[in-house]
Amino acid sequence: MGTALTRDLARLCQEKEQAADHGAYAQHFHLMPPVGWLNDPNGLSQFKGLYHAYFQYSPFDAEGGAKCWGLQTSTDMLRWDYQGCALYPDQPADVSGVYSGSALVQGDELHIFYTGNVKLEDQDGYDYVHTGREANTVHTVTKDGLHFGPKHVVMRNADYPSDDTCHVRDPKVWQEGDGFYMVQGARRSDDVGEILVFHSVDLDHWKLVNRLTTPDPFGFMWECPDYFVLEDEEGTKHQILSCSPQGLNDGAWARRNIYQSGFFPIEGDIRSSVSFGSFALWDAGFDFYAPQTFQADDGRRILIGWMGMPDTPSVTNLTLADGWQHCFTLPREVVFADGAVRQRPIRELDAHRIDKLEGQGSFVDMGTPCFDCEIANGNRPFTVSIAHELKLAWDGKVFSMRFEDPAKDSVGAGRTLRYEELPELSQARIVCDISSVEVFLNDGALTFSTRFYPKQHSFIVDAAPEVTTSFWTLDL
Ligand code: FRU
């Protein structure tokens, strides 16, 4: 399907992709765009056996431009094959961007729901919050992941609550019991973020069944909502409501990223009424936003985040010089174990650990860019230095991730300090790709992710003699 515009966009996109050269900071096992800009993970699914990861993609502008959906597929979620640009903003209903959304496997079809963003031409002094923007919920179907049937608008602004602004987006759809459910993120007119819950029996007609927000306002907009249930070792079910709130800037939020991504443990029935537990960050590092989860065929709940952060001019990405920007996090298995929600690197990574090195107390490796490392510290303080610039430290109270040089062209490219209070720490896992570091603490109960741009690779642990470091090169 498509118009003359679709065909021209596809040709121009392919020309851009063919001319691309990723340069020195290209990742080895993290999904990155073939060229240009990448943001949110979209339509994550396992379809016909193959993992599908769509991504917010602006092939024509590495600083973000017309948003399309690119598609990458994989058999192991570590080695991704770019398949092409799957959805272009080529219809009146999505002319300002094929914004984020999700996928639902139904037999041999993949149903995609996304937000068709429309910014009307500014003739009447639109503010683009209360006026001047359409948020169309679009449904389209594919049998091969890449070629789509017609785009049907299943909801428009008039179908959302009248006290919401024009900011309603990012449908996440799942099947349950008597049909299908969808959550969408929204900004209320009184600048309170919320989640809308819809129900459908046929995927085309949707009815609003509930609106979810915290008793006290928690930011002005909740982007990229997600809902899923984790079952613990005893078979107890835990409901998780995930979102990316914007507008949390006071108090402890002031020292964190401009926008957050995290989850509320909830109790009750999302169709009628729920109580909210306290919000926990998915990741406390510099580069993590807009995660999405899906359930793999083997039952695992997999989470992938965008390893980037919008609206942060103080930070840059040195890949811009090579015409691309941003990547996804490592896919993470989300579990509820030992009383906490934990994120663990997908187990597929374990098969790529080679050349194990071990150290007691201090440990030094020079020159390995892609590695996986476990530090068993048994509650003893330690510091890690990566590429001589990135310092990870636990002092018995606080875990910190610090770049020593705050300059925009340094290894941290403008990143400075992120930290969280952590009274107990017994184990850390650090996974490094060419230009990213992901840290999983206490079996993934707390994580820190960042991009970085090392000139030389080095990894040094400084710790008491009782602390053990196990270090593997990754053959990816
Ligand atoms: C989150 C987000 C989504 C939106 C998309 C547009 O990063 O703002 O809410 O759909 O990016 O690219």
Short mmCIF file of C-alpha atoms and ligand atoms in Angstrom, two decimals:
data_model
loop_
_atom_site.label_atom_id
_atom_site.label_comp_id
_atom_site.label_asym_id
_atom_site.label_seq_id
_atom_site.Cartn_x
_atom_site.Cartn_y
_atom_site.Cartn_z
CA MET A 1 0.00 0.00 0.00
CA GLY A 2 1.03 3.59 -0.21
CA THR A 3 0.96 6.69 -2.31
CA ALA A 4 3.39 8.34 -4.73
CA LEU A 5 4.74 10.11 -1.64
CA THR A 6 5.39 6.73 0.03
CA ARG A 7 7.34 5.51 -2.96
CA ASP A 8 9.49 8.64 -3.15
CA LEU A 9 10.15 8.59 0.60
CA ALA A 10 11.14 4.93 0.38
CA ARG A 11 13.56 5.62 -2.47
CA LEU A 12 15.12 8.62 -0.71
CA CYS A 13 15.37 6.66 2.53
CA GLN A 14 17.17 3.79 0.80
CA GLU A 15 19.61 6.23 -0.80
CA LYS A 16 20.42 7.67 2.63
CA GLU A 17 20.84 4.19 4.12
CA GLN A 18 23.13 3.02 1.33
CA ALA A 19 25.40 6.05 1.76
CA ALA A 20 25.67 5.61 5.55
CA ASP A 21 28.94 4.95 7.36
CA HIS A 22 28.52 4.45 11.10
CA GLY A 23 32.08 5.29 12.09
CA ALA A 24 34.02 4.34 15.18
CA TYR A 25 31.14 4.34 17.68
CA ALA A 26 28.89 1.82 15.89
CA GLN A 27 27.45 -0.65 18.37
CA HIS A 28 28.08 -4.39 18.02
CA PHE A 29 25.01 -5.87 19.71
CA HIS A 30 22.68 -2.99 20.49
CA LEU A 31 20.04 -2.12 17.95
CA MET A 32 20.92 1.16 16.22
CA PRO A 33 19.50 2.98 13.18
CA PRO A 34 20.93 2.32 9.72
CA VAL A 35 21.26 6.09 9.38
CA GLY A 36 19.78 9.18 11.04
CA TRP A 37 17.85 9.32 14.27
CA LEU A 38 16.27 6.59 16.43
CA ASN A 39 14.02 7.00 19.47
CA ASP A 40 11.37 4.77 21.08
CA PRO A 41 11.08 1.01 20.67
CA ASN A 42 7.75 0.27 18.96
CA GLY A 43 5.77 -2.83 18.07
CA LEU A 44 8.04 -5.18 20.02
CA SER A 45 6.88 -8.72 19.33
CA GLN A 46 7.81 -12.25 18.43
CA PHE A 47 6.05 -12.82 15.13
CA LYS A 48 6.34 -16.05 13.15
CA GLY A 49 9.15 -17.05 15.49
CA LEU A 50 11.28 -13.99 14.75
CA TYR A 51 11.80 -11.11 17.17
CA HIS A 52 10.50 -7.88 15.67
CA ALA A 53 11.65 -4.51 16.93
CA TYR A 54 10.32 -1.44 15.21
CA PHE A 55 11.85 1.89 16.12
CA GLN A 56 10.99 5.57 15.85
CA TYR A 57 13.14 6.45 12.87
CA SER A 58 14.05 9.73 11.16
CA PRO A 59 16.29 8.63 8.29
CA PHE A 60 16.65 12.14 6.89
CA ASP A 61 17.84 13.96 9.98
CA ALA A 62 20.12 12.60 12.71
CA GLU A 63 18.76 15.31 15.04
CA GLY A 64 15.18 14.07 14.60
CA GLY A 65 12.74 14.90 11.80
CA ALA A 66 9.85 13.16 10.09
CA LYS A 67 9.12 10.12 12.27
CA CYS A 68 8.77 6.76 10.52
CA TRP A 69 8.90 3.19 11.84
CA GLY A 70 12.01 1.23 10.91
CA LEU A 71 12.05 -2.55 11.36
CA GLN A 72 14.80 -4.83 12.61
CA THR A 73 14.44 -8.55 13.20
CA SER A 74 16.51 -11.04 15.14
CA THR A 75 16.60 -14.65 16.24
CA ASP A 76 18.42 -13.86 19.51
CA MET A 77 17.76 -10.14 20.24
CA LEU A 78 21.53 -9.53 20.05
CA ARG A 79 22.20 -9.62 16.32
CA TRP A 80 19.66 -7.46 14.55
CA ASP A 81 18.99 -7.35 10.80
CA TYR A 82 17.60 -4.15 9.43
CA GLN A 83 14.64 -4.99 7.16
CA GLY A 84 13.66 -1.56 5.96
CA CYS A 85 11.47 1.38 6.77
CA ALA A 86 8.02 -0.06 7.42
CA LEU A 87 5.72 2.92 7.99
CA TYR A 88 6.05 6.43 6.58
CA PRO A 89 4.07 9.58 7.47
CA ASP A 90 2.27 9.50 4.14
CA GLN A 91 -1.43 9.96 5.02
CA PRO A 92 -3.46 12.94 6.23
CA ALA A 93 -3.91 11.09 9.56
CA ASP A 94 -0.17 10.76 10.30
CA VAL A 95 1.37 13.51 8.22
CA SER A 96 3.46 14.96 11.09
CA GLY A 97 4.80 11.62 12.20
CA VAL A 98 4.10 7.94 12.66
CA TYR A 99 4.45 8.18 16.41
CA SER A 100 4.91 5.38 18.91
CA GLY A 101 2.75 2.32 19.31
CA SER A 102 2.63 -1.41 19.72
CA ALA A 103 2.05 -4.74 17.98
CA LEU A 104 -0.35 -7.60 18.60
CA VAL A 105 0.16 -11.00 17.00
CA GLN A 106 -3.07 -12.57 15.76
CA GLY A 107 -2.42 -15.83 13.90
CA ASP A 108 -0.38 -15.04 10.82
CA GLU A 109 -1.05 -11.31 11.08
CA LEU A 110 0.67 -8.60 13.04
CA HIS A 111 -1.68 -5.80 14.06
CA ILE A 112 -0.02 -2.46 14.64
CA PHE A 113 -1.50 0.44 16.59
CA TYR A 114 0.26 3.79 16.58
CA THR A 115 -0.37 7.50 17.00
CA GLY A 116 -0.77 9.42 13.79
CA ASN A 117 0.55 12.82 14.79
CA VAL A 118 -0.82 15.84 12.94
CA LYS A 119 0.39 19.35 13.67
CA LEU A 120 -1.94 21.72 11.93
CA GLU A 121 -0.43 24.68 10.11
CA ASP A 122 -0.08 27.57 12.47
CA GLN A 123 -2.73 29.96 11.17
CA ASP A 124 -4.60 30.64 14.37
CA GLY A 125 -1.98 30.90 17.07
CA TYR A 126 -2.16 27.27 18.08
CA ASP A 127 -0.29 26.30 21.24
CA TYR A 128 -0.11 22.63 20.11
CA VAL A 129 -1.10 21.53 23.60
CA HIS A 130 -4.76 22.54 23.79
CA THR A 131 -5.15 23.36 20.11
CA GLY A 132 -3.59 22.65 16.73
CA ARG A 133 -2.77 18.97 17.08
CA GLU A 134 -4.50 15.74 16.14
CA ALA A 135 -3.67 12.49 17.89
CA ASN A 136 -5.12 9.79 15.67
CA THR A 137 -5.03 6.20 16.85
CA VAL A 138 -4.24 4.20 13.73
CA HIS A 139 -4.63 0.45 13.16
CA THR A 140 -2.87 -1.32 10.32
CA VAL A 141 -2.07 -4.95 9.59
CA THR A 142 0.89 -6.77 8.06
CA LYS A 143 1.60 -10.39 7.20
CA ASP A 144 5.35 -10.00 6.73
CA GLY A 145 6.20 -7.20 9.16
CA LEU A 146 7.20 -4.80 6.42
CA HIS A 147 4.30 -4.39 4.01
CA PHE A 148 1.08 -3.04 5.45
CA GLY A 149 -2.56 -2.88 4.47
CA PRO A 150 -4.59 0.32 4.73
CA LYS A 151 -4.22 2.57 7.75
CA HIS A 152 -7.53 2.85 9.61
CA VAL A 153 -8.09 5.64 12.09
CA VAL A 154 -9.85 3.98 15.02
CA MET A 155 -9.89 6.98 17.39
CA ARG A 156 -9.56 10.73 17.02
CA ASN A 157 -9.32 13.61 19.51
CA ALA A 158 -13.11 13.65 19.89
CA ASP A 159 -12.97 10.06 21.16
CA TYR A 160 -10.76 10.96 24.11
CA PRO A 161 -12.04 12.64 27.29
CA SER A 162 -12.91 16.28 26.64
CA ASP A 163 -10.77 17.45 29.56
CA ASP A 164 -7.65 15.97 27.96
CA THR A 165 -5.39 18.15 25.83
CA CYS A 166 -4.39 17.17 22.29
CA HIS A 167 -1.58 15.12 23.83
CA VAL A 168 -2.89 11.56 23.82
CA ARG A 169 -0.59 8.92 22.36
CA ASP A 170 1.43 5.72 22.31
CA PRO A 171 -1.22 2.93 22.29
CA LYS A 172 -0.09 -0.32 23.90
CA VAL A 173 -2.47 -3.18 23.10
CA TRP A 174 -2.87 -6.67 24.59
CA GLN A 175 -5.36 -9.51 24.55
CA GLU A 176 -7.09 -10.59 27.73
CA GLY A 177 -10.25 -12.44 28.71
CA ASP A 178 -13.15 -10.98 26.86
CA GLY A 179 -11.21 -9.12 24.21
CA PHE A 180 -8.51 -6.54 23.80
CA TYR A 181 -7.25 -3.72 25.95
CA MET A 182 -5.28 -0.62 25.12
CA VAL A 183 -3.54 1.95 27.31
CA GLN A 184 -2.68 5.41 26.01
CA GLY A 185 -0.69 8.17 27.66
CA ALA A 186 -2.35 11.56 28.09
CA ARG A 187 -1.97 15.10 29.34
CA ARG A 188 -5.03 16.49 31.03
CA SER A 189 -6.01 20.13 30.48
CA ASP A 190 -5.03 20.86 34.08
CA ASP A 191 -1.53 19.57 33.29
CA VAL A 192 -1.81 16.23 35.03
CA GLY A 193 -0.47 13.09 33.36
CA GLU A 194 -2.76 10.08 33.12
CA ILE A 195 -3.35 6.77 31.37
CA LEU A 196 -6.51 6.01 29.43
CA VAL A 197 -7.71 2.41 29.35
CA PHE A 198 -9.78 1.25 26.37
CA HIS A 199 -11.52 -2.03 25.57
CA SER A 200 -12.44 -3.58 22.21
CA VAL A 201 -13.86 -6.85 20.95
CA ASP A 202 -12.83 -6.42 17.31
CA LEU A 203 -9.71 -4.21 17.42
CA ASP A 204 -11.45 -1.43 15.44
CA HIS A 205 -14.07 -0.15 17.89
CA TRP A 206 -12.65 1.03 21.18
CA LYS A 207 -14.47 2.16 24.28
CA LEU A 208 -12.93 4.13 27.13
CA VAL A 209 -13.30 2.08 30.31
CA ASN A 210 -11.12 3.89 32.82
CA ARG A 211 -8.64 6.70 33.50
CA LEU A 212 -5.69 6.07 35.77
CA THR A 213 -3.60 8.57 37.64
CA THR A 214 -2.00 8.93 41.05
CA PRO A 215 -3.94 10.58 43.91
CA ASP A 216 -1.43 13.47 43.78
CA PRO A 217 -0.42 14.88 40.40
CA PHE A 218 2.77 13.27 39.11
CA GLY A 219 3.99 15.30 36.14
CA PHE A 220 2.00 16.91 33.32
CA MET A 221 2.17 14.12 30.74
CA TRP A 222 2.64 10.35 30.86
CA GLU A 223 4.12 9.03 27.64
CA CYS A 224 4.52 5.44 26.45
CA PRO A 225 2.32 3.57 28.96
CA ASP A 226 2.55 -0.16 29.39
CA TYR A 227 0.75 -2.66 31.60
CA PHE A 228 1.68 -6.24 32.42
CA VAL A 229 1.58 -8.84 35.17
CA LEU A 230 4.62 -10.56 36.68
CA GLU A 231 4.28 -13.80 38.56
CA ASP A 232 6.77 -14.44 41.37
CA GLU A 233 8.30 -17.72 42.57
CA GLU A 234 5.21 -18.44 44.74
CA GLY A 235 2.82 -17.82 41.89
CA THR A 236 1.66 -14.46 43.29
CA LYS A 237 0.75 -12.00 40.56
CA HIS A 238 2.10 -8.43 40.57
CA GLN A 239 0.51 -5.79 38.33
CA ILE A 240 2.94 -3.31 36.82
CA LEU A 241 1.89 0.00 35.27
CA SER A 242 4.78 1.55 33.37
CA CYS A 243 4.99 5.06 31.92
CA SER A 244 7.37 7.87 31.06
CA PRO A 245 6.25 10.93 33.04
CA GLN A 246 7.24 14.44 31.99
CA GLY A 247 7.29 17.44 34.32
CA LEU A 248 8.89 15.97 37.45
CA ASN A 249 11.48 18.63 38.18
CA ASP A 250 11.40 19.46 41.87
CA GLY A 251 13.11 17.99 44.89
CA ALA A 252 15.07 14.82 44.18
CA TRP A 253 13.91 14.88 40.54
CA ALA A 254 15.96 18.02 39.91
CA ARG A 255 19.21 16.05 39.93
CA ARG A 256 17.88 13.41 37.57
CA ASN A 257 17.09 13.45 33.86
CA ILE A 258 14.63 15.93 32.41
CA TYR A 259 12.08 13.11 31.88
CA GLN A 260 11.71 9.83 33.75
CA SER A 261 10.66 6.28 32.95
CA GLY A 262 9.45 3.97 35.64
CA PHE A 263 6.62 1.89 36.98
CA PHE A 264 3.97 1.81 39.66
CA PRO A 265 3.14 -1.48 41.30
CA ILE A 266 -0.66 -1.37 41.30
CA GLU A 267 -3.43 -3.29 43.00
CA GLY A 268 -7.04 -3.60 41.97
CA ASP A 269 -8.62 -3.80 38.54
CA ILE A 270 -7.41 -1.41 35.85
CA ARG A 271 -10.93 -1.49 34.38
CA SER A 272 -12.48 0.00 37.50
CA SER A 273 -10.21 1.17 40.26
CA VAL A 274 -6.62 0.67 41.32
CA SER A 275 -4.33 1.81 44.11
CA PHE A 276 -0.85 2.98 43.24
CA GLY A 277 2.33 1.84 44.98
CA SER A 278 5.37 4.11 44.83
CA PHE A 279 6.97 4.94 41.52
CA ALA A 280 10.30 3.23 40.82
CA LEU A 281 12.66 4.26 38.04
CA TRP A 282 13.37 1.65 35.40
CA ASP A 283 16.85 3.08 35.12
CA ALA A 284 18.76 5.79 36.97
CA GLY A 285 21.45 6.50 34.35
CA PHE A 286 21.74 9.27 31.75
CA ASP A 287 20.27 7.52 28.75
CA PHE A 288 17.03 5.68 29.21
CA TYR A 289 13.54 6.60 28.11
CA ALA A 290 10.25 5.33 26.65
CA PRO A 291 10.70 1.59 27.31
CA GLN A 292 8.25 -0.98 25.97
CA THR A 293 7.79 -4.62 26.93
CA PHE A 294 6.47 -7.69 25.16
CA GLN A 295 6.00 -11.31 26.04
CA ALA A 296 8.23 -13.72 24.16
CA ASP A 297 6.82 -17.07 23.00
CA ASP A 298 8.64 -18.78 25.88
CA GLY A 299 6.76 -16.59 28.37
CA ARG A 300 9.54 -14.15 29.25
CA ARG A 301 8.60 -10.49 29.75
CA ILE A 302 11.23 -8.56 27.77
CA LEU A 303 11.81 -4.83 28.19
CA ILE A 304 13.72 -2.64 25.75
CA GLY A 305 14.32 1.06 26.32
CA TRP A 306 15.52 3.89 24.13
CA MET A 307 19.11 4.55 25.23
CA GLY A 308 18.71 8.29 24.77
CA MET A 309 17.06 11.27 26.40
CA PRO A 310 15.06 13.99 24.64
CA ASP A 311 15.34 17.75 25.21
CA THR A 312 18.77 17.67 26.83
CA PRO A 313 20.89 20.27 24.99
CA SER A 314 23.70 20.00 27.56
CA VAL A 315 24.46 16.50 26.29
CA THR A 316 25.49 15.43 22.84
CA ASN A 317 26.25 12.18 21.06
CA LEU A 318 29.51 12.09 19.17
CA THR A 319 27.94 9.77 16.57
CA LEU A 320 26.26 12.84 15.08
CA ALA A 321 29.44 13.45 13.09
CA ASP A 322 28.79 10.07 11.46
CA GLY A 323 25.18 10.87 10.62
CA TRP A 324 23.37 8.78 13.22
CA GLN A 325 22.20 9.07 16.78
CA HIS A 326 20.88 6.82 19.57
CA CYS A 327 20.31 3.11 20.06
CA PHE A 328 18.21 0.72 22.15
CA THR A 329 19.20 -0.77 25.47
CA LEU A 330 20.07 -4.40 25.74
CA PRO A 331 16.81 -6.35 25.94
CA ARG A 332 16.15 -7.15 29.59
CA GLU A 333 14.15 -9.94 31.20
CA VAL A 334 11.80 -8.37 33.71
CA VAL A 335 11.01 -10.61 36.68
CA PHE A 336 9.57 -10.29 40.16
CA ALA A 337 12.01 -12.22 42.36
CA ASP A 338 13.04 -12.01 46.02
CA GLY A 339 10.49 -9.29 46.67
CA ALA A 340 11.52 -6.88 43.90
CA VAL A 341 11.08 -6.13 40.22
CA ARG A 342 14.39 -6.93 38.55
CA GLN A 343 15.82 -6.45 35.09
CA ARG A 344 18.36 -8.97 33.89
CA PRO A 345 20.25 -8.93 30.59
CA ILE A 346 18.59 -11.48 28.30
CA ARG A 347 20.08 -14.90 28.94
CA GLU A 348 21.10 -15.18 25.26
CA LEU A 349 24.06 -12.97 26.19
CA ASP A 350 25.61 -15.70 28.34
CA ALA A 351 26.49 -17.80 25.28
CA HIS A 352 28.75 -15.00 24.03
CA ARG A 353 30.99 -14.81 27.08
CA ILE A 354 34.52 -15.96 26.20
CA ASP A 355 38.02 -15.68 27.65
CA LYS A 356 37.06 -15.42 31.30
CA LEU A 357 39.41 -13.44 33.54
CA GLU A 358 39.14 -13.30 37.30
CA GLY A 359 40.52 -10.96 39.90
CA GLN A 360 40.44 -10.57 43.68
CA GLY A 361 40.43 -6.99 44.93
CA SER A 362 41.87 -4.94 42.11
CA PHE A 363 41.36 -5.95 38.49
CA VAL A 364 42.68 -4.42 35.27
CA ASP A 365 41.79 -5.07 31.64
CA MET A 366 43.10 -2.92 28.81
CA GLY A 367 41.71 -2.78 25.31
CA THR A 368 38.46 -4.85 25.43
CA PRO A 369 35.52 -2.81 24.09
CA CYS A 370 32.68 -5.37 24.38
CA PHE A 371 32.51 -7.19 27.68
CA ASP A 372 30.28 -8.56 30.42
CA CYS A 373 31.53 -8.35 33.97
CA GLU A 374 30.24 -9.48 37.35
CA ILE A 375 31.48 -8.03 40.60
CA ALA A 376 30.64 -9.99 43.75
CA ASN A 377 31.32 -7.39 46.42
CA GLY A 378 29.32 -8.77 49.37
CA ASN A 379 28.49 -5.26 50.65
CA ARG A 380 32.05 -3.96 50.43
CA PRO A 381 32.67 -0.62 48.72
CA PHE A 382 34.35 -0.54 45.30
CA THR A 383 35.07 1.76 42.41
CA VAL A 384 35.25 0.99 38.73
CA SER A 385 36.92 3.15 36.11
CA ILE A 386 35.95 2.63 32.48
CA ALA A 387 37.94 4.25 29.66
CA HIS A 388 39.68 6.37 32.36
CA GLU A 389 36.68 8.71 32.35
CA LEU A 390 33.61 6.96 33.64
CA LYS A 391 33.67 6.24 37.36
CA LEU A 392 31.18 3.84 38.94
CA ALA A 393 31.36 3.78 42.72
CA TRP A 394 29.54 2.37 45.71
CA ASP A 395 30.59 3.83 49.05
CA GLY A 396 28.28 1.80 51.29
CA LYS A 397 25.42 4.31 50.98
CA VAL A 398 25.20 5.65 47.45
CA PHE A 399 25.88 4.25 43.99
CA SER A 400 27.15 6.82 41.52
CA MET A 401 27.91 7.02 37.83
CA ARG A 402 30.18 9.97 37.09
CA PHE A 403 32.00 11.29 34.05
CA GLU A 404 35.07 13.17 35.13
CA ASP A 405 35.20 15.60 32.22
CA PRO A 406 31.88 17.40 31.56
CA ALA A 407 32.93 18.86 28.18
CA LYS A 408 30.62 18.18 25.25
CA ASP A 409 33.37 16.56 23.19
CA SER A 410 34.66 14.38 26.04
CA VAL A 411 34.01 10.66 26.61
CA GLY A 412 30.76 11.53 28.42
CA ALA A 413 29.86 14.20 25.84
CA GLY A 414 28.32 16.51 28.46
CA ARG A 415 27.08 13.90 30.92
CA THR A 416 28.08 14.53 34.53
CA LEU A 417 26.68 12.66 37.55
CA ARG A 418 23.79 10.32 38.34
CA TYR A 419 23.39 8.62 41.70
CA GLU A 420 20.91 6.79 43.87
CA GLU A 421 20.90 5.92 47.55
CA LEU A 422 21.64 2.24 47.95
CA PRO A 423 22.26 1.02 51.50
CA GLU A 424 23.05 -2.55 50.45
CA LEU A 425 24.88 -3.84 47.43
CA SER A 426 26.14 -7.37 47.06
CA GLN A 427 26.51 -7.81 43.33
CA ALA A 428 26.97 -5.71 40.18
CA ARG A 429 26.93 -6.65 36.51
CA ILE A 430 28.30 -4.32 33.85
CA VAL A 431 27.71 -4.84 30.14
CA CYS A 432 29.67 -2.68 27.70
CA ASP A 433 29.27 -2.29 23.97
CA ILE A 434 31.38 0.05 21.82
CA SER A 435 29.56 3.20 22.96
CA SER A 436 27.32 2.15 25.85
CA VAL A 437 27.53 0.97 29.45
CA GLU A 438 24.67 -0.71 31.32
CA VAL A 439 24.97 -1.49 35.02
CA PHE A 440 22.69 -3.98 36.81
CA LEU A 441 22.88 -3.81 40.60
CA ASN A 442 21.60 -6.41 43.08
CA ASP A 443 20.45 -8.76 40.36
CA GLY A 444 18.92 -5.91 38.38
CA ALA A 445 16.86 -4.26 41.15
CA LEU A 446 18.51 -0.97 40.14
CA THR A 447 20.06 -0.18 36.77
CA PHE A 448 22.12 2.67 35.30
CA SER A 449 22.56 3.09 31.55
CA THR A 450 24.60 5.57 29.58
CA ARG A 451 26.08 6.17 26.16
CA PHE A 452 29.77 7.10 26.11
CA TYR A 453 32.45 7.74 23.53
CA PRO A 454 35.76 6.24 24.65
CA LYS A 455 39.01 6.94 22.83
CA GLN A 456 40.73 3.94 24.46
CA HIS A 457 39.15 0.99 26.22
CA SER A 458 40.11 0.10 29.75
CA PHE A 459 38.35 -1.39 32.78
CA ILE A 460 39.79 -1.10 36.28
CA VAL A 461 38.27 -2.27 39.56
CA ASP A 462 39.58 -0.96 42.85
CA ALA A 463 38.21 -2.89 45.84
CA ALA A 464 38.99 -4.79 49.00
CA PRO A 465 40.73 -8.19 48.53
CA GLU A 466 37.48 -10.04 49.28
CA VAL A 467 35.78 -8.59 46.20
CA THR A 468 35.77 -10.88 43.15
CA THR A 469 35.60 -9.67 39.57
CA SER A 470 34.68 -12.06 36.74
CA PHE A 471 35.25 -10.55 33.32
CA TRP A 472 34.32 -11.99 29.94
CA THR A 473 34.96 -10.66 26.46
CA LEU A 474 31.77 -10.76 24.40
CA ASP A 475 32.24 -12.32 20.97
CA LEU A 476 29.57 -10.19 19.36
C1 FRU B 1 8.56 9.46 23.51
C2 FRU B 1 7.74 10.13 22.42
C3 FRU B 1 6.37 9.48 22.29
C4 FRU B 1 6.00 9.79 20.87
C5 FRU B 1 7.32 9.63 20.18
C6 FRU B 1 7.53 10.49 18.98
O1 FRU B 1 9.93 9.61 23.30
O2 FRU B 1 7.62 11.51 22.65
O3 FRU B 1 5.42 9.95 23.23
O4 FRU B 1 5.02 8.95 20.37
O5 FRU B 1 8.32 9.93 21.14
O6 FRU B 1 8.75 10.21 18.37
#
